[in-house]
Structures are given as structure tokens and as C-alpha cells.
């Protein structure tokens, strides 16, 4: 079986006075489909799709006839009857406010990642076109304001799509569908109404002897689709090739070169479109069990030297973040940095938590592991309110689950551990991560390698999940949350992802033990990818980039980071206080939560959007769920496997199956990836601009050890803090290529210099001399002692770490630096003007 490729990838919109004609073709421009959109209807959307596949010659003749028939006088060439309006790459959807319908088209795209030859694109620009003609347009005074609110959702910011790969599902789901038994697929082709004809009979091709291939297309998972409501008006009238589903969140890809072997590390984050909104305005859960700021993060690892789902090696690991699944909120009218937390409704039977965990059991299986990072000890009850209520809900729900599938609850006060000087936060997190990954396992599409069976690692034998003949399957998921699900959550997820990455590399036979250490090229590359991911989600939800990063918790963040953290905190506070309400209105309108209606209050007149997200406030449901059997029927029977991935009649209805010839363009991934029929640049085809472990992280003087799994000393790092301007700009450009949400222009120089200083790692608190050994010091103890004294005095007096200074071979340079600093310090101390950064700049110039 193969994934079906959408035939409509290039669009041209033609217009006449009475009609729009949307002509879509496959990339090779050999097959075409045509949509006819009526422009004489002022309010309704009238679309005709004949579902016929045209050849290039037939489309030319059709457009020629339309052009001729729509001229004012037959044969007159002056006034063209059919004019080309816009070229596009896909239809986002159709939307209506108080007048007629608009069509939203993708006009620019950028390739962001590649999974087994399936390209993932980021939307770069869109065009919104009003459909009805001016002669029939019925104007409304509030239409322009609704249009402005709708366009506040910037579609060019972190929205992604793919023509052939289902981004709303995990890699595990997509590859499980491809491995469905052949008998099931054969029965599906006869049951599918829309695709019931056999194309081989028309083409005279034999369907015997295995020449046919089954193309599969699954229904998207609605929770992570952001244009579902925009496509609702046409979903049942047009061919499925026109339907292009987009996700919101993050997509980044980097290349890990292991002795020349290209391993692609991809990070995909899917933001939930249910109960979506901004930081303080969306908290907790709605009445259907959807929580605020719910994001599914998937890390995919595969060997890019083999570009095939059937022959290649693929591995993935999924984890989730989301708000605490209770009815709670924070009142922001007081303008406090930390508004008080209030529980809005009593929920003694944990009804909303049951709905949420039922969704998770269906999608991920068991065990569900909750890592709760909110504060446990506080002088005044604030975050602890949520912890106590969540413990009560989990305890209640676990009474009715079988013990082997119970929800696992791990409370850990990360803020308290961070303040303690005795505890290492990341060490404790790595212990938690190890136990979590062992319980859930991970997905890999190939059986264990022979060396793993022959010489198994002791950790490998303890690994959980589900082992099948074709590989391993992840069962269950880790759900991490703090109060905001931003800074603490991102660091915790990074540590779990790092642990899973080690197992993934081991399963593919790339390392000999499932362990990865900090300060290796591989972990630096993964950390940068995760920080871009965290920054992007934080901007979307909180209005600023991350405040606390992995380096903050490792306590190796450079001194430039602190001022940046303050700016990010202020930016987040400003965003929450002044711009979040407008952003929330835009999201409600874009997702179809609010639909403008004549005679009813406008969106900006509503005192609250509470009832829009809680449907049970408007009408009582006829059926009430059981308080004890709180899961969906059939879920428990298949645990620990996820119900969504089990072969059953209910799941078969979610699939579209069609039979193709094996060389048909609709499933030919070679043509899709390499595009031999069109002029394309070498750079775009082979993703040369992607962040690369050898080029961007490996030191230039690496010598005889080019492995990305070797721990580098601080002076061997590939990225230096005080690099020249051109290398900084290059770094920023690479970050822009790798991630879709770079830092703001004014902060790019700071962030690229401060965040990339991953080489200045302390082995422990006392190893100051190890951090500052770019100087060639002789083995005599006297010189070593001088160096340590100089380093320590410089750090104590000026707050400047000598590892931030360009390396020199002469010890006298450092001595001159201290002498210069002391004389300058005496001059500036009286006026309180001493600035360590300026002093450092003076020294560098000197």
C-alpha cells in the first residue's frame, strides 16, 4: 500500500463577470480538475464539481470556449471574457461573515521538512478573494470589521500542510494504516462509493500479478485541523483532492550526519483547535474534555539515505502538553502578574477529566502518565489548588480502571528544585524521563537488529511499549503540564525527548548504548530544535519567547541571557494585558466558534466567550455519561494498544482506498520528491540550507573524532559566543530555515550569541578552571595556580567569565586585562558607572 498524493497541487483562478473557474492540476500538469463557482449569488455558496479528470488539451479547449463565450461581442478581442485572477498552491477554505462568501487561497509556500519523500510546507502568504460580483453585492456596515478580525490570524505564521502526508496523525498511525492486511483493503475498494470504478479496466491494464497498488488516504484527526470549519461548506460537494487540511504549531528539521550517513531529526508540534486561545483567557478544560494549550509534540528520526516507508528505517516518539483538565480560570482584570486561580465549577465525579483522559486512551492507549510540575509548597495557596484537585480526580478515575492500565501520576515541584543549590534539576528530570520512556516505549518500523539480540543492553530489555513482528509500537503517552505549559514544560519535554532520542538511535543501530550526553553535537542540535519549538509555541500562546531555557536550568546561561529574560517577561505581560483579547476574538472567528448572524450581538459586543466554548450552557445533552464506566465502549478491550489504530469496522470507515497501477502518478513518490518534469534548484531539492550537525555544531579542528556523540570540551565548540558578525548572521539565517519563528529582528544578534553558547558547560560547580582553559598552560603547578587566581578574581570583581574572551596563548594578556580592569574600576567606582560588558568590549578592542 502507498499513501495517496493529492492530484491538485497547482491552482489557477480564472474569472468572468458571472463565474469563477478554479483549475487545479497535478505537479506534472498532465491531469486537471475544474471547479465552477457562481458569482451571481449574493449570500450563498454555489459550487459545481463535475469530478471529471481533464487532460491538458481538454482544459485548454475548455478555457478557450469560456473566453470566447463570455466576450461582449463574438469575435471581439479587445474585451477578454476570461481573465486570470491569481495562481495558488491550495485552498484553505471558504468563509462568510454578514455578506457573501470569501475564498482563501495559498499563494506562497516554503518547504520546511521531508518525511520519507513526503514534503511538508509552511504557508508563506495567502490571498482572500470576495466571490459575489459587485453588481449583486449587498453591503453591510460591519463586514469590514469582521474581515479585519479574521485576518488578525496570520496564516503566514506557523501553519503547515502536506499534499500526501497526514500531518494531523502521528507517524505510527500513518504507517499502521499502510500495513493493514490486503484482504481488508480489497473489501474497502468494493465498499467505497466514490471510488468504486476500476481504473484498470478503462486503461486496459491487468489487475492480476501484483501490478496494482492500493492507495490509502485517512480522514484527518479533527482536533488538530485548523481549517475544518472553513472547508465544511464544500466538504461533501467537491472531490477529496481539493481538500487540503492545515495544522498550526511548529515544524523543524535538522540533519544529523553520522560519519556521512544522513539522519533527519524532525520535530512536529500540533496545536489543538478545540478550546484554543491565549494564555490567561483560556485555562483548564471545556465541557467536552478539550484543554487549553494542548499540543502534541512528535519527534521523528529516519535514515534519509533510503527514501521509502516500506524499505527505510523510521522511528517516532510522541508526548503531549496541556492545561490541567479541570474547570478553572484566572481573573486578569486586576492587572497582576500572577492573578489568583479560581475553580469555576464543582466536579465531584471528575466528569471533565474523564472526558479528557478518554480521548487520550483512544488516541494513545495506556499507560497515560501525568507529569505535574506545578508548585507544591507555597506560603499562600496558588498553584497548589490545581494539584490537590487533579490528585482527587485521578484517584477517583483510577478506581474503575484495571490496575495495569491505571493513570500514573508523578508530581514534581520543579520551581522548588531549581532554587535549591543541592539539587540538580536536569539529573532528576533524566531519571523521570528514563522511567517514562521505559513504560511507553516508542515506535520503530523495523525489528530489533541482530546485534541488539546478540548483545542486548540491560536497559533495552526493560523497555515497554508493544513489540510486533515488524518492529515496536508506542503505547501510552506522557502528559506534561505546569500552570502555563510553557517554560518548565518545554524543558521537561526536552529531557524526555533526549532520552527517547537515545533509544531511537540505538534501535536504528547508530549508537552502541541508549545513552546521550550533554555537550555532544547531537544533543546541541536537538536542544536548538527544541528551543525553537518552545519559542514558537510560547509566542503563539503567551505572546513572548521562552523565559527559562535548558541552559537556565543547567545554570550555564551566559550573562547576556538575564537581561533578555527580563525583556521576554515584560513582553509577555504586555501581550497578556493589552493584545490577548483581540487575538482571542480572531481565533474564535477563524475556528468557527463564533458565527456572525444578522440580528444577534456582534463578536466585540460579547461580555465573555464562555458560553461559546461550553456548549452545555446553552442546551442540556439528552444522554448523560456514566460516572463509573467513563471510557468509550471498546477502548478497554484493546488496551494497551490505542483504539484508533486497531483494525475494526469503525476505523475502516475513516479510510479512503483506491487501486492504482504501480507507476501511477497519484502514488509515485519518486516523481513527487524529485520533480523531474520541472525546473528546480539543487538547493531546494536536497535541503542544503537545513541545520547540519557537521557544518553548524562540529568544531573545525575536530581532528580524528568526527562523531556527533563525542563530548566536546568548551574550547572545542562549533559555535563561539563572540563570533564575528558574518558567522552570527549565518547562524540567524540557519535558525530561520530550521524553525518558523525566529527571534524578533532587534533581538536576533543577542539570541544567536547567547543561546548557542552550549559549549560552556560546567562539569560541576567547582570546576571553574576547566571552563576557562583556552590558554595553553604548562604543567607546572605554579602557572596553573596563577591562572586559577586570575580567572577567579576576574569573575568575582567584574562578573565576567574569561571563557567569554577570545582564546589567547599568552598568560600576560589575562594579567593585563585584570590590571586594566582594576584601574578602570577605581575610576568608575566613585560614579557607580562600572559596566562589565563595556569593559569586556574595551579589552577585546585592545
PDB file of C-alpha atoms in Angstrom, residues 211-305:
ATOM      1  CA  UNK A 211       0.724  -4.772 -10.769  1.00  0.00           C
ATOM      2  CA  UNK A 212      -1.894  -2.880  -8.762  1.00  0.00           C
ATOM      3  CA  UNK A 213      -1.093  -0.886  -5.646  1.00  0.00           C
ATOM      4  CA  UNK A 214      -3.601   0.240  -3.037  1.00  0.00           C
ATOM      5  CA  UNK A 215      -3.517   3.957  -2.378  1.00  0.00           C
ATOM      6  CA  UNK A 216      -4.739   4.911   1.121  1.00  0.00           C
ATOM      7  CA  UNK A 217      -5.968   8.234   2.440  1.00  0.00           C
ATOM      8  CA  UNK A 218      -7.227   8.551   6.022  1.00  0.00           C
ATOM      9  CA  UNK A 219      -9.628  11.079   7.453  1.00  0.00           C
ATOM     10  CA  UNK A 220      -7.742  13.740   9.398  1.00  0.00           C
ATOM     11  CA  UNK A 221      -7.903  13.923  13.179  1.00  0.00           C
ATOM     12  CA  UNK A 222     -10.224  16.892  13.614  1.00  0.00           C
ATOM     13  CA  UNK A 223      -8.732  18.160  16.863  1.00  0.00           C
ATOM     14  CA  UNK A 224      -5.506  19.246  15.143  1.00  0.00           C
ATOM     15  CA  UNK A 225      -7.023  20.577  11.898  1.00  0.00           C
ATOM     16  CA  UNK A 226      -7.387  24.366  11.890  1.00  0.00           C
ATOM     17  CA  UNK A 227      -9.357  24.901   8.674  1.00  0.00           C
ATOM     18  CA  UNK A 228     -12.004  22.229   9.292  1.00  0.00           C
ATOM     19  CA  UNK A 229     -14.825  24.795   9.636  1.00  0.00           C
ATOM     20  CA  UNK A 230     -13.608  26.714   6.563  1.00  0.00           C
ATOM     21  CA  UNK A 231     -13.915  23.560   4.431  1.00  0.00           C
ATOM     22  CA  UNK A 232     -17.249  22.479   5.934  1.00  0.00           C
ATOM     23  CA  UNK A 233     -19.314  24.264   3.264  1.00  0.00           C
ATOM     24  CA  UNK A 234     -17.705  22.297   0.390  1.00  0.00           C
ATOM     25  CA  UNK A 235     -16.589  19.061   2.062  1.00  0.00           C
ATOM     26  CA  UNK A 236     -19.491  16.997   0.716  1.00  0.00           C
ATOM     27  CA  UNK A 237     -19.750  18.578  -2.744  1.00  0.00           C
ATOM     28  CA  UNK A 238     -16.193  18.570  -4.128  1.00  0.00           C
ATOM     29  CA  UNK A 239     -13.732  15.756  -4.809  1.00  0.00           C
ATOM     30  CA  UNK A 240     -11.392  14.961  -1.889  1.00  0.00           C
ATOM     31  CA  UNK A 241      -8.366  16.082  -3.961  1.00  0.00           C
ATOM     32  CA  UNK A 242      -9.469  19.692  -3.392  1.00  0.00           C
ATOM     33  CA  UNK A 243      -9.475  19.341   0.408  1.00  0.00           C
ATOM     34  CA  UNK A 244      -6.179  20.488   1.918  1.00  0.00           C
ATOM     35  CA  UNK A 245      -6.010  20.294   5.723  1.00  0.00           C
ATOM     36  CA  UNK A 246      -3.640  22.594   7.611  1.00  0.00           C
ATOM     37  CA  UNK A 247      -2.191  22.326  11.127  1.00  0.00           C
ATOM     38  CA  UNK A 248      -0.904  25.063  13.435  1.00  0.00           C
ATOM     39  CA  UNK A 249       2.142  24.794  15.677  1.00  0.00           C
ATOM     40  CA  UNK A 250       5.730  24.097  14.728  1.00  0.00           C
ATOM     41  CA  UNK A 251       7.711  22.071  12.214  1.00  0.00           C
ATOM     42  CA  UNK A 252      11.511  21.946  12.149  1.00  0.00           C
ATOM     43  CA  UNK A 253      14.026  19.548  10.690  1.00  0.00           C
ATOM     44  CA  UNK A 254      17.788  19.148  11.139  1.00  0.00           C
ATOM     45  CA  UNK A 255      20.330  16.806   9.645  1.00  0.00           C
ATOM     46  CA  UNK A 256      22.478  14.670  11.927  1.00  0.00           C
ATOM     47  CA  UNK A 257      25.478  13.387   9.978  1.00  0.00           C
ATOM     48  CA  UNK A 258      26.930  10.203  11.480  1.00  0.00           C
ATOM     49  CA  UNK A 259      30.171   9.585   9.581  1.00  0.00           C
ATOM     50  CA  UNK A 260      28.474  10.852   6.422  1.00  0.00           C
ATOM     51  CA  UNK A 261      25.225   8.954   6.933  1.00  0.00           C
ATOM     52  CA  UNK A 262      22.317  11.468   6.868  1.00  0.00           C
ATOM     53  CA  UNK A 263      19.831  11.046   9.723  1.00  0.00           C
ATOM     54  CA  UNK A 264      16.943  13.539   9.677  1.00  0.00           C
ATOM     55  CA  UNK A 265      15.644  14.675  13.080  1.00  0.00           C
ATOM     56  CA  UNK A 266      12.188  16.213  12.703  1.00  0.00           C
ATOM     57  CA  UNK A 267      10.045  17.912  15.332  1.00  0.00           C
ATOM     58  CA  UNK A 268       6.334  18.441  14.625  1.00  0.00           C
ATOM     59  CA  UNK A 269       4.047  20.165  17.145  1.00  0.00           C
ATOM     60  CA  UNK A 270       0.294  20.145  16.552  1.00  0.00           C
ATOM     61  CA  UNK A 271      -1.776  22.709  18.435  1.00  0.00           C
ATOM     62  CA  UNK A 272      -5.313  21.685  19.263  1.00  0.00           C
ATOM     63  CA  UNK A 273      -8.044  23.709  17.550  1.00  0.00           C
ATOM     64  CA  UNK A 274     -10.507  22.849  20.330  1.00  0.00           C
ATOM     65  CA  UNK A 275     -10.645  25.324  23.226  1.00  0.00           C
ATOM     66  CA  UNK A 276      -7.794  27.273  21.621  1.00  0.00           C
ATOM     67  CA  UNK A 277      -6.829  30.745  22.735  1.00  0.00           C
ATOM     68  CA  UNK A 278      -4.377  32.938  24.555  1.00  0.00           C
ATOM     69  CA  UNK A 279      -2.637  32.470  27.880  1.00  0.00           C
ATOM     70  CA  UNK A 280      -4.923  33.894  30.583  1.00  0.00           C
ATOM     71  CA  UNK A 281      -8.164  33.806  28.589  1.00  0.00           C
ATOM     72  CA  UNK A 282      -8.134  30.042  28.072  1.00  0.00           C
ATOM     73  CA  UNK A 283      -7.417  27.928  31.113  1.00  0.00           C
ATOM     74  CA  UNK A 284      -8.400  24.420  32.160  1.00  0.00           C
ATOM     75  CA  UNK A 285     -10.891  22.474  30.061  1.00  0.00           C
ATOM     76  CA  UNK A 286     -14.239  22.939  28.349  1.00  0.00           C
ATOM     77  CA  UNK A 287     -17.303  20.739  28.819  1.00  0.00           C
ATOM     78  CA  UNK A 288     -16.142  18.280  26.117  1.00  0.00           C
ATOM     79  CA  UNK A 289     -12.793  17.482  27.741  1.00  0.00           C
ATOM     80  CA  UNK A 290     -10.642  19.622  25.426  1.00  0.00           C
ATOM     81  CA  UNK A 291      -7.981  21.517  27.370  1.00  0.00           C
ATOM     82  CA  UNK A 292      -6.324  24.875  26.725  1.00  0.00           C
ATOM     83  CA  UNK A 293      -2.865  24.995  25.137  1.00  0.00           C
ATOM     84  CA  UNK A 294      -2.974  21.327  24.199  1.00  0.00           C
ATOM     85  CA  UNK A 295      -0.016  20.487  21.946  1.00  0.00           C
ATOM     86  CA  UNK A 296       1.065  17.096  20.642  1.00  0.00           C
ATOM     87  CA  UNK A 297       4.820  17.036  20.005  1.00  0.00           C
ATOM     88  CA  UNK A 298       6.268  14.288  17.837  1.00  0.00           C
ATOM     89  CA  UNK A 299       9.955  13.674  17.183  1.00  0.00           C
ATOM     90  CA  UNK A 300      10.668  11.642  14.058  1.00  0.00           C
ATOM     91  CA  UNK A 301      14.017  10.087  13.263  1.00  0.00           C
ATOM     92  CA  UNK A 302      14.807   8.381   9.975  1.00  0.00           C
ATOM     93  CA  UNK A 303      17.670   7.404   7.718  1.00  0.00           C
ATOM     94  CA  UNK A 304      17.432   9.780   4.751  1.00  0.00           C
ATOM     95  CA  UNK A 305      19.658   7.637   2.556  1.00  0.00           C
TER      96      UNK A 305
END
